[in-house]
């Protein structure tokens, strides 16, 4: 048996001391999952004993100890100088002859069956790496597309030297690891020809919020280093685990990335790999098909379940994958425990909120949920990091592990490139520093010394505001908060915030608004998509073409985007009820959508005009409503999210309610089938007066206190002149609300409220509880304080 070599088939997760975390995990994957069809490229590990033998025989231990014993890790120049001396000494030394022979023999055995153009990846695997308590990912070097014995031997030695890269030394100091007790193994693994296809990373947890029921996949063309390093903005796909495991196809989010470059083999060149531009057409396309997304997600779930069983506790995973452009096969390249969100204390909710907003300088993908202020420092490259001062906002093109000594000193980080799984994102999460990645123009639009506010507290989109803005931080221990009898639900419009909001104690979503999804994501009038070829407005047609790139069927764009938004909210709160209110734009609001003016009448008073239920069965909008129904059906039937219910707004008459339900049935949405519940907004006096009749055709009511107050008091709530008269606490309003609650209780129908009043007025929430309302749906920022008021009221009534 070879002294210094272990094949992946001989290794398991318990072999970290022998071959490091990365190689032990590769062995576990290769050994456990090959029979299940989860493909892992073959390879072998050069053991940690080989590293120790090399260091001993080359007489390097004393020099390493001497340099590191005097190092000043916070002094960037001292760190750089001493690290370089150690690395140069290692590179100048010769590997032991026995070690060289064993590596050469194993390499030749591995590549014998791979053909003339066989190549391998040579990767570092530290013995303290990929532990659940710390992430050493990216601290050491990897080398791709390595050919021939001399090149493999050289790459192995460079991996050994990389144990003393500046970033690795600094990281070990911060984590409290003894430099001389950490050894390095090297993995030599068959290269997958992803240079001809695609690759990326997978997390079995939402990387920003710690929401555990999703698989997050990033994908870009070519070799995966660009995704890991943040050199490109990748595609992003999000899959919901519970219904995936039940056999559904719950791709709840698909975002196309810009994917500016791809890393390929440098065939005939002077380097092993190189970056080349991606064509505009390919950049606009999704890298992976739905079937490939789902296959990777299933593999990720299986691997997570296996590691969780091994550890005896939930173990979210961080994986790397690749697609072979020759065979079309998918492969898992690495697996390690996720080390940031999995350690998050979910019993404490920390909420950051801006007191006001300023001019937006630049936007990107938000990392974390914090807010920070400070002066900007634009750093062009890693050679200039000594210019950085603690407390500044680091702004650069992208980061890699060489930047880590200053990243830990930054108030916030802003990069031009990268996605949610790039280096800057991973490190900023671990450090607890807010970051915005993929801004594209951050280094151009921000200037040295400029005071800015970096806000990651507004969903997936991160904002850099000009000026130092005030903000508040609220910390709440959830264990101290009881649950009331009255259901406390939430009003959620922005799907980007849904995963984070799900951690606030709740009983589901009482109002999910379609309007936010349509205005912020879709942006186009549905009829303009259906009539795209006949559109007379050339400007609108051009905008639609840009937004719907990749969609031959423009109407499908509306269905997919609406379904993804609704599904994200339904997934975040699954299996609790999520009540989706169907579109409730007024005609003037519909007209403001791209292409909308051609379809909307000019009304004197849109507030009580062609809105809500009256649109759904009318010839002027029936075809648009069909797209809404298709989106709901996709969420419930294809994705398996049957906790999504629907609600009809502004339904004036019982007959109108029947017409709408008949229209829904034409598109496969039948009340009672597959658990579909249909609610009605109670926001018109007729809904209260004829509550018993409405209760015969609907499963429940949700009081819209804004419109109901307006119509009871005859007050235009948009008029500043009569606005002071508008008050939900008026006796007439409260009388009608008490009346409809009583009717619903007598008829066995659910009755809740999703209007603004209980969010604004705790005494109004107490009134509702006293009337016996089933649920109160609140704005997220008022849930905790209103829950406390409800608990007090319920206790007083006992």
Short mmCIF file of C-alpha atoms in Angstrom, two decimals, residues 112-494:
data_model
loop_
_atom_site.label_atom_id
_atom_site.label_comp_id
_atom_site.label_asym_id
_atom_site.label_seq_id
_atom_site.Cartn_x
_atom_site.Cartn_y
_atom_site.Cartn_z
CA UNK A 112 -4.82 6.00 -18.22
CA UNK A 113 -8.48 5.70 -19.18
CA UNK A 114 -9.13 9.37 -19.93
CA UNK A 115 -7.50 9.68 -23.34
CA UNK A 116 -4.80 11.87 -24.83
CA UNK A 117 -6.26 15.17 -23.62
CA UNK A 118 -6.62 14.01 -20.02
CA UNK A 119 -6.24 16.74 -17.43
CA UNK A 120 -6.74 17.03 -13.68
CA UNK A 121 -7.59 19.60 -11.06
CA UNK A 122 -5.09 19.86 -8.21
CA UNK A 123 -6.71 21.29 -5.08
CA UNK A 124 -5.58 22.06 -1.53
CA UNK A 125 -7.33 20.41 1.41
CA UNK A 126 -6.26 21.65 4.85
CA UNK A 127 -6.71 19.39 7.86
CA UNK A 128 -8.65 22.17 9.64
CA UNK A 129 -10.72 22.88 6.53
CA UNK A 130 -14.48 22.63 6.04
CA UNK A 131 -15.23 22.09 9.72
CA UNK A 132 -18.75 23.00 10.83
CA UNK A 133 -17.28 25.67 13.09
CA UNK A 134 -15.12 27.49 10.51
CA UNK A 135 -14.83 27.91 6.77
CA UNK A 136 -11.33 27.62 5.29
CA UNK A 137 -12.81 27.55 1.78
CA UNK A 138 -10.64 29.43 -0.69
CA UNK A 139 -7.78 29.97 1.73
CA UNK A 140 -5.42 27.77 -0.24
CA UNK A 141 -4.77 27.36 -3.97
CA UNK A 142 -6.34 25.23 -6.69
CA UNK A 143 -4.90 24.56 -10.13
CA UNK A 144 -7.03 23.57 -13.11
CA UNK A 145 -6.34 21.79 -16.42
CA UNK A 146 -3.03 20.35 -15.22
CA UNK A 147 -1.26 17.93 -17.66
CA UNK A 148 1.64 15.57 -17.13
CA UNK A 149 3.66 14.39 -14.15
CA UNK A 150 6.01 17.41 -13.88
CA UNK A 151 3.08 19.83 -13.88
CA UNK A 152 1.21 17.79 -11.27
CA UNK A 153 4.26 17.65 -8.98
CA UNK A 154 4.74 21.41 -9.33
CA UNK A 155 1.05 22.06 -8.58
CA UNK A 156 1.23 19.87 -5.47
CA UNK A 157 4.18 21.85 -4.15
CA UNK A 158 2.39 25.13 -4.89
CA UNK A 159 -0.59 23.85 -2.92
CA UNK A 160 1.72 23.13 0.02
CA UNK A 161 3.12 26.67 -0.23
CA UNK A 162 -0.37 28.17 -0.33
CA UNK A 163 -0.93 27.05 3.26
CA UNK A 164 1.07 30.20 4.01
CA UNK A 165 -0.68 32.65 1.72
CA UNK A 166 -1.27 35.97 3.49
CA UNK A 167 -5.01 35.32 3.63
CA UNK A 168 -4.54 31.84 5.15
CA UNK A 169 -2.16 33.06 7.84
CA UNK A 170 -4.49 35.91 8.76
CA UNK A 171 -7.52 33.64 8.87
CA UNK A 172 -5.84 31.11 11.17
CA UNK A 173 -4.85 33.90 13.55
CA UNK A 174 -8.47 35.10 13.70
CA UNK A 175 -9.84 31.58 14.20
CA UNK A 176 -7.25 30.66 16.83
CA UNK A 177 -5.60 27.79 14.90
CA UNK A 178 -1.96 26.86 15.53
CA UNK A 179 -0.11 27.36 12.22
CA UNK A 180 2.19 24.39 12.78
CA UNK A 181 -0.62 22.02 13.73
CA UNK A 182 -2.53 22.62 10.48
CA UNK A 183 -1.28 20.39 7.67
CA UNK A 184 -2.20 20.21 4.00
CA UNK A 185 -3.41 17.38 1.82
CA UNK A 186 -3.71 17.71 -1.96
CA UNK A 187 -6.58 16.35 -4.06
CA UNK A 188 -5.92 15.29 -7.65
CA UNK A 189 -9.21 14.87 -9.49
CA UNK A 190 -10.28 14.27 -13.05
CA UNK A 191 -11.27 17.55 -14.75
CA UNK A 192 -14.87 17.75 -15.93
CA UNK A 193 -15.08 19.53 -19.31
CA UNK A 194 -17.21 22.33 -17.94
CA UNK A 195 -15.11 24.71 -20.02
CA UNK A 196 -17.38 23.51 -22.83
CA UNK A 197 -20.55 23.81 -20.75
CA UNK A 198 -21.19 25.30 -17.30
CA UNK A 199 -20.57 25.04 -13.58
CA UNK A 200 -21.29 26.73 -10.30
CA UNK A 201 -22.16 26.30 -6.63
CA UNK A 202 -25.10 25.05 -4.59
CA UNK A 203 -26.22 25.87 -1.06
CA UNK A 204 -28.91 23.85 0.71
CA UNK A 205 -29.92 26.93 2.70
CA UNK A 206 -30.75 30.51 1.76
CA UNK A 207 -27.40 32.22 2.10
CA UNK A 208 -28.82 35.58 3.22
CA UNK A 209 -31.53 34.69 5.72
CA UNK A 210 -30.73 31.15 6.86
CA UNK A 211 -34.10 29.89 5.55
CA UNK A 212 -33.50 26.14 5.40
CA UNK A 213 -36.21 24.87 3.05
CA UNK A 214 -34.59 25.93 -0.23
CA UNK A 215 -31.72 24.89 -2.46
CA UNK A 216 -29.88 27.85 -4.00
CA UNK A 217 -28.01 27.16 -7.26
CA UNK A 218 -25.64 29.58 -9.02
CA UNK A 219 -24.56 28.86 -12.58
CA UNK A 220 -22.29 30.38 -15.22
CA UNK A 221 -20.61 29.23 -18.42
CA UNK A 222 -17.18 27.59 -18.28
CA UNK A 223 -15.09 26.50 -15.31
CA UNK A 224 -16.45 27.30 -11.86
CA UNK A 225 -13.65 29.52 -10.57
CA UNK A 226 -15.38 32.62 -11.96
CA UNK A 227 -18.47 31.97 -9.84
CA UNK A 228 -16.50 31.23 -6.69
CA UNK A 229 -14.23 34.25 -7.17
CA UNK A 230 -17.09 36.57 -8.08
CA UNK A 231 -15.62 37.37 -11.50
CA UNK A 232 -19.09 37.09 -13.08
CA UNK A 233 -22.67 37.69 -12.04
CA UNK A 234 -24.16 34.18 -12.38
CA UNK A 235 -27.66 32.88 -12.95
CA UNK A 236 -29.48 32.06 -9.74
CA UNK A 237 -32.13 29.38 -9.20
CA UNK A 238 -34.05 28.64 -6.01
CA UNK A 239 -35.84 25.32 -5.42
CA UNK A 240 -38.22 24.53 -2.54
CA UNK A 241 -37.13 21.33 -0.77
CA UNK A 242 -40.33 19.94 0.84
CA UNK A 243 -42.39 19.75 -2.35
CA UNK A 244 -39.34 18.78 -4.44
CA UNK A 245 -39.01 15.71 -2.23
CA UNK A 246 -42.72 15.03 -2.77
CA UNK A 247 -42.21 14.82 -6.54
CA UNK A 248 -43.14 18.34 -7.64
CA UNK A 249 -41.08 20.84 -9.67
CA UNK A 250 -40.85 23.85 -7.35
CA UNK A 251 -38.36 26.19 -9.03
CA UNK A 252 -39.59 29.23 -7.15
CA UNK A 253 -37.02 31.67 -8.53
CA UNK A 254 -35.01 31.93 -11.75
CA UNK A 255 -32.78 34.97 -12.25
CA UNK A 256 -30.63 35.39 -15.32
CA UNK A 257 -27.11 36.70 -14.60
CA UNK A 258 -24.94 38.81 -16.85
CA UNK A 259 -22.22 36.09 -17.10
CA UNK A 260 -19.76 38.42 -18.82
CA UNK A 261 -16.88 35.94 -19.16
CA UNK A 262 -16.25 32.24 -19.11
CA UNK A 263 -13.10 30.40 -18.05
CA UNK A 264 -11.88 27.81 -20.55
CA UNK A 265 -8.80 25.70 -21.21
CA UNK A 266 -5.93 27.66 -22.71
CA UNK A 267 -5.28 25.11 -25.45
CA UNK A 268 -1.97 25.85 -27.13
CA UNK A 269 -1.48 28.93 -24.96
CA UNK A 270 0.93 29.79 -22.19
CA UNK A 271 -1.52 29.35 -19.29
CA UNK A 272 -3.60 26.44 -18.04
CA UNK A 273 -6.87 28.41 -18.25
CA UNK A 274 -8.05 31.76 -19.57
CA UNK A 275 -11.15 33.97 -19.59
CA UNK A 276 -12.97 34.79 -22.82
CA UNK A 277 -16.06 36.97 -23.39
CA UNK A 278 -19.54 35.41 -23.56
CA UNK A 279 -21.70 36.44 -26.52
CA UNK A 280 -24.66 38.74 -25.88
CA UNK A 281 -27.09 36.01 -26.93
CA UNK A 282 -25.70 33.48 -24.46
CA UNK A 283 -25.54 36.04 -21.66
CA UNK A 284 -29.30 36.59 -21.98
CA UNK A 285 -30.04 32.85 -21.77
CA UNK A 286 -30.38 30.68 -18.68
CA UNK A 287 -27.40 28.36 -18.30
CA UNK A 288 -29.41 25.38 -17.01
CA UNK A 289 -32.64 23.77 -18.13
CA UNK A 290 -35.41 23.16 -15.59
CA UNK A 291 -34.62 19.42 -15.61
CA UNK A 292 -30.96 20.12 -14.79
CA UNK A 293 -31.90 22.55 -12.02
CA UNK A 294 -34.18 19.96 -10.44
CA UNK A 295 -31.61 17.17 -10.77
CA UNK A 296 -28.94 19.23 -9.02
CA UNK A 297 -31.43 20.22 -6.32
CA UNK A 298 -32.41 16.57 -5.70
CA UNK A 299 -28.74 15.59 -5.44
CA UNK A 300 -28.10 18.45 -3.02
CA UNK A 301 -31.02 17.37 -0.82
CA UNK A 302 -29.79 13.78 -0.79
CA UNK A 303 -26.27 14.86 0.15
CA UNK A 304 -27.57 17.16 2.88
CA UNK A 305 -29.72 14.38 4.32
CA UNK A 306 -26.71 12.03 4.34
CA UNK A 307 -24.39 14.48 6.11
CA UNK A 308 -27.14 15.45 8.58
CA UNK A 309 -27.60 11.78 9.50
CA UNK A 310 -23.84 11.39 9.92
CA UNK A 311 -23.61 14.41 12.23
CA UNK A 312 -26.84 13.71 14.07
CA UNK A 313 -28.19 17.20 13.41
CA UNK A 314 -29.26 19.34 10.43
CA UNK A 315 -26.24 20.04 8.24
CA UNK A 316 -26.81 22.57 5.43
CA UNK A 317 -24.25 22.05 2.68
CA UNK A 318 -22.11 24.11 0.32
CA UNK A 319 -21.48 22.20 -2.92
CA UNK A 320 -19.69 22.76 -6.22
CA UNK A 321 -21.04 21.26 -9.45
CA UNK A 322 -20.08 21.10 -13.11
CA UNK A 323 -21.58 19.99 -16.41
CA UNK A 324 -19.41 18.13 -18.93
CA UNK A 325 -19.75 19.73 -22.36
CA UNK A 326 -18.71 16.53 -24.12
CA UNK A 327 -21.06 14.05 -22.47
CA UNK A 328 -23.74 16.40 -21.10
CA UNK A 329 -23.38 14.79 -17.63
CA UNK A 330 -23.71 16.70 -14.37
CA UNK A 331 -21.15 16.16 -11.58
CA UNK A 332 -20.74 17.15 -7.94
CA UNK A 333 -17.15 18.32 -7.43
CA UNK A 334 -17.06 19.21 -3.74
CA UNK A 335 -19.22 19.20 -0.63
CA UNK A 336 -18.61 20.99 2.65
CA UNK A 337 -20.78 22.12 5.58
CA UNK A 338 -22.20 25.63 5.34
CA UNK A 339 -20.63 27.57 8.20
CA UNK A 340 -22.46 30.89 8.58
CA UNK A 341 -26.26 30.68 8.45
CA UNK A 342 -26.34 27.20 9.99
CA UNK A 343 -24.88 28.68 13.21
CA UNK A 344 -27.31 31.61 13.33
CA UNK A 345 -29.37 32.04 16.51
CA UNK A 346 -32.93 31.84 15.20
CA UNK A 347 -34.38 32.68 18.62
CA UNK A 348 -33.25 36.29 18.25
CA UNK A 349 -34.60 38.50 15.48
CA UNK A 350 -32.41 41.47 14.61
CA UNK A 351 -34.12 44.04 12.41
CA UNK A 352 -32.39 47.00 10.76
CA UNK A 353 -34.55 49.86 9.46
CA UNK A 354 -33.64 53.16 7.84
CA UNK A 355 -35.25 56.24 9.35
CA UNK A 356 -35.22 57.94 5.93
CA UNK A 357 -33.89 57.38 2.43
CA UNK A 358 -31.56 59.50 0.33
CA UNK A 359 -30.50 59.57 -3.32
CA UNK A 360 -29.55 56.09 -4.60
CA UNK A 361 -26.02 55.99 -6.02
CA UNK A 362 -25.88 52.34 -7.05
CA UNK A 363 -27.71 49.04 -6.46
CA UNK A 364 -26.79 45.34 -6.51
CA UNK A 365 -27.51 42.07 -4.71
CA UNK A 366 -27.68 42.50 -0.95
CA UNK A 367 -25.65 40.19 1.29
CA UNK A 368 -26.86 39.97 4.86
CA UNK A 369 -29.62 42.15 6.32
CA UNK A 370 -27.68 44.95 8.00
CA UNK A 371 -27.10 48.65 7.36
CA UNK A 372 -23.77 50.47 7.66
CA UNK A 373 -22.46 53.96 7.04
CA UNK A 374 -18.97 55.29 6.40
CA UNK A 375 -16.61 56.93 3.93
CA UNK A 376 -15.90 55.20 0.63
CA UNK A 377 -12.49 53.78 -0.20
CA UNK A 378 -12.12 52.56 -3.80
CA UNK A 379 -9.34 49.96 -3.99
CA UNK A 380 -8.46 48.96 -7.58
CA UNK A 381 -6.55 45.73 -6.83
CA UNK A 382 -5.08 43.61 -4.06
CA UNK A 383 -1.70 45.33 -4.35
CA UNK A 384 -3.29 48.53 -3.06
CA UNK A 385 -5.02 47.14 0.03
CA UNK A 386 -2.57 48.90 2.36
CA UNK A 387 -4.43 52.15 1.50
CA UNK A 388 -7.54 50.89 3.31
CA UNK A 389 -8.45 52.16 6.78
CA UNK A 390 -10.67 50.45 9.33
CA UNK A 391 -14.30 51.58 9.25
CA UNK A 392 -14.34 52.56 5.60
CA UNK A 393 -16.68 51.20 2.92
CA UNK A 394 -14.56 48.94 0.72
CA UNK A 395 -15.45 49.43 -2.96
CA UNK A 396 -13.73 47.31 -5.61
CA UNK A 397 -14.29 45.26 -8.75
CA UNK A 398 -14.27 41.89 -6.98
CA UNK A 399 -12.48 40.22 -4.09
CA UNK A 400 -10.61 36.99 -3.62
CA UNK A 401 -8.98 35.50 -0.51
CA UNK A 402 -6.04 37.91 -0.81
CA UNK A 403 -8.40 40.70 0.29
CA UNK A 404 -9.46 39.12 3.56
CA UNK A 405 -6.97 40.99 5.82
CA UNK A 406 -8.83 44.26 5.07
CA UNK A 407 -12.35 42.88 4.57
CA UNK A 408 -12.59 42.19 8.29
CA UNK A 409 -11.89 45.88 8.94
CA UNK A 410 -14.54 47.21 6.54
CA UNK A 411 -17.84 48.75 7.66
CA UNK A 412 -19.36 47.37 4.44
CA UNK A 413 -18.26 45.98 1.09
CA UNK A 414 -19.41 46.92 -2.43
CA UNK A 415 -18.26 45.08 -5.57
CA UNK A 416 -18.91 45.47 -9.29
CA UNK A 417 -19.04 41.75 -9.92
CA UNK A 418 -20.22 38.57 -8.22
CA UNK A 419 -23.38 36.83 -7.09
CA UNK A 420 -24.69 35.60 -3.74
CA UNK A 421 -22.15 32.77 -3.61
CA UNK A 422 -19.02 34.68 -4.68
CA UNK A 423 -16.02 35.20 -2.41
CA UNK A 424 -17.08 38.67 -1.25
CA UNK A 425 -20.52 37.36 -0.32
CA UNK A 426 -19.24 34.32 1.58
CA UNK A 427 -16.64 36.22 3.59
CA UNK A 428 -18.89 39.19 4.38
CA UNK A 429 -21.55 36.83 5.78
CA UNK A 430 -18.97 35.11 7.95
CA UNK A 431 -17.68 38.46 9.20
CA UNK A 432 -21.18 39.87 9.72
CA UNK A 433 -20.39 42.77 7.39
CA UNK A 434 -23.11 44.00 4.98
CA UNK A 435 -22.13 43.75 1.33
CA UNK A 436 -23.63 44.60 -2.03
CA UNK A 437 -22.28 42.58 -4.96
CA UNK A 438 -22.84 42.74 -8.71
CA UNK A 439 -23.34 46.52 -8.84
CA UNK A 440 -21.50 46.60 -12.21
CA UNK A 441 -20.57 50.31 -11.82
CA UNK A 442 -19.80 50.74 -8.12
CA UNK A 443 -16.17 51.72 -8.67
CA UNK A 444 -17.25 54.32 -11.27
CA UNK A 445 -20.11 55.90 -9.35
CA UNK A 446 -18.60 55.99 -5.84
CA UNK A 447 -15.63 58.19 -4.96
CA UNK A 448 -13.02 58.16 -2.20
CA UNK A 449 -14.12 59.92 0.96
CA UNK A 450 -17.80 60.08 -0.04
CA UNK A 451 -20.05 59.35 2.95
CA UNK A 452 -22.61 56.70 2.03
CA UNK A 453 -25.13 54.34 3.60
CA UNK A 454 -25.06 50.70 2.55
CA UNK A 455 -28.48 49.13 3.12
CA UNK A 456 -29.01 45.38 2.87
CA UNK A 457 -32.23 45.56 4.90
CA UNK A 458 -34.68 45.99 2.01
CA UNK A 459 -34.78 42.54 0.42
CA UNK A 460 -32.59 41.02 -2.28
CA UNK A 461 -31.75 44.41 -3.76
CA UNK A 462 -29.05 46.29 -1.88
CA UNK A 463 -28.91 50.10 -2.03
CA UNK A 464 -25.98 52.48 -1.64
CA UNK A 465 -27.44 55.85 -0.61
CA UNK A 466 -25.57 59.12 -0.76
CA UNK A 467 -24.86 60.44 2.74
CA UNK A 468 -24.78 58.92 6.21
CA UNK A 469 -28.43 58.13 6.97
CA UNK A 470 -29.86 57.30 10.38
CA UNK A 471 -31.10 53.79 11.09
CA UNK A 472 -32.42 51.74 13.99
CA UNK A 473 -31.66 48.20 15.13
CA UNK A 474 -34.28 46.18 16.99
CA UNK A 475 -33.36 42.91 18.70
CA UNK A 476 -36.14 40.64 19.93
CA UNK A 477 -35.84 37.36 21.83
CA UNK A 478 -38.61 35.22 20.36
CA UNK A 479 -38.55 32.64 23.14
CA UNK A 480 -40.09 35.19 25.49
CA UNK A 481 -43.07 35.81 23.19
CA UNK A 482 -46.18 33.62 23.53
CA UNK A 483 -48.69 32.76 20.81
CA UNK A 484 -52.21 34.19 20.98
CA UNK A 485 -55.44 32.38 20.12
CA UNK A 486 -56.13 34.95 17.43
CA UNK A 487 -54.01 34.15 14.42
CA UNK A 488 -51.39 36.79 13.71
CA UNK A 489 -50.61 36.84 10.00
CA UNK A 490 -48.57 39.20 7.83
CA UNK A 491 -49.11 41.43 4.82
CA UNK A 492 -46.30 40.64 2.35
CA UNK A 493 -45.86 42.34 -0.99
CA UNK A 494 -42.18 41.90 -1.81
#
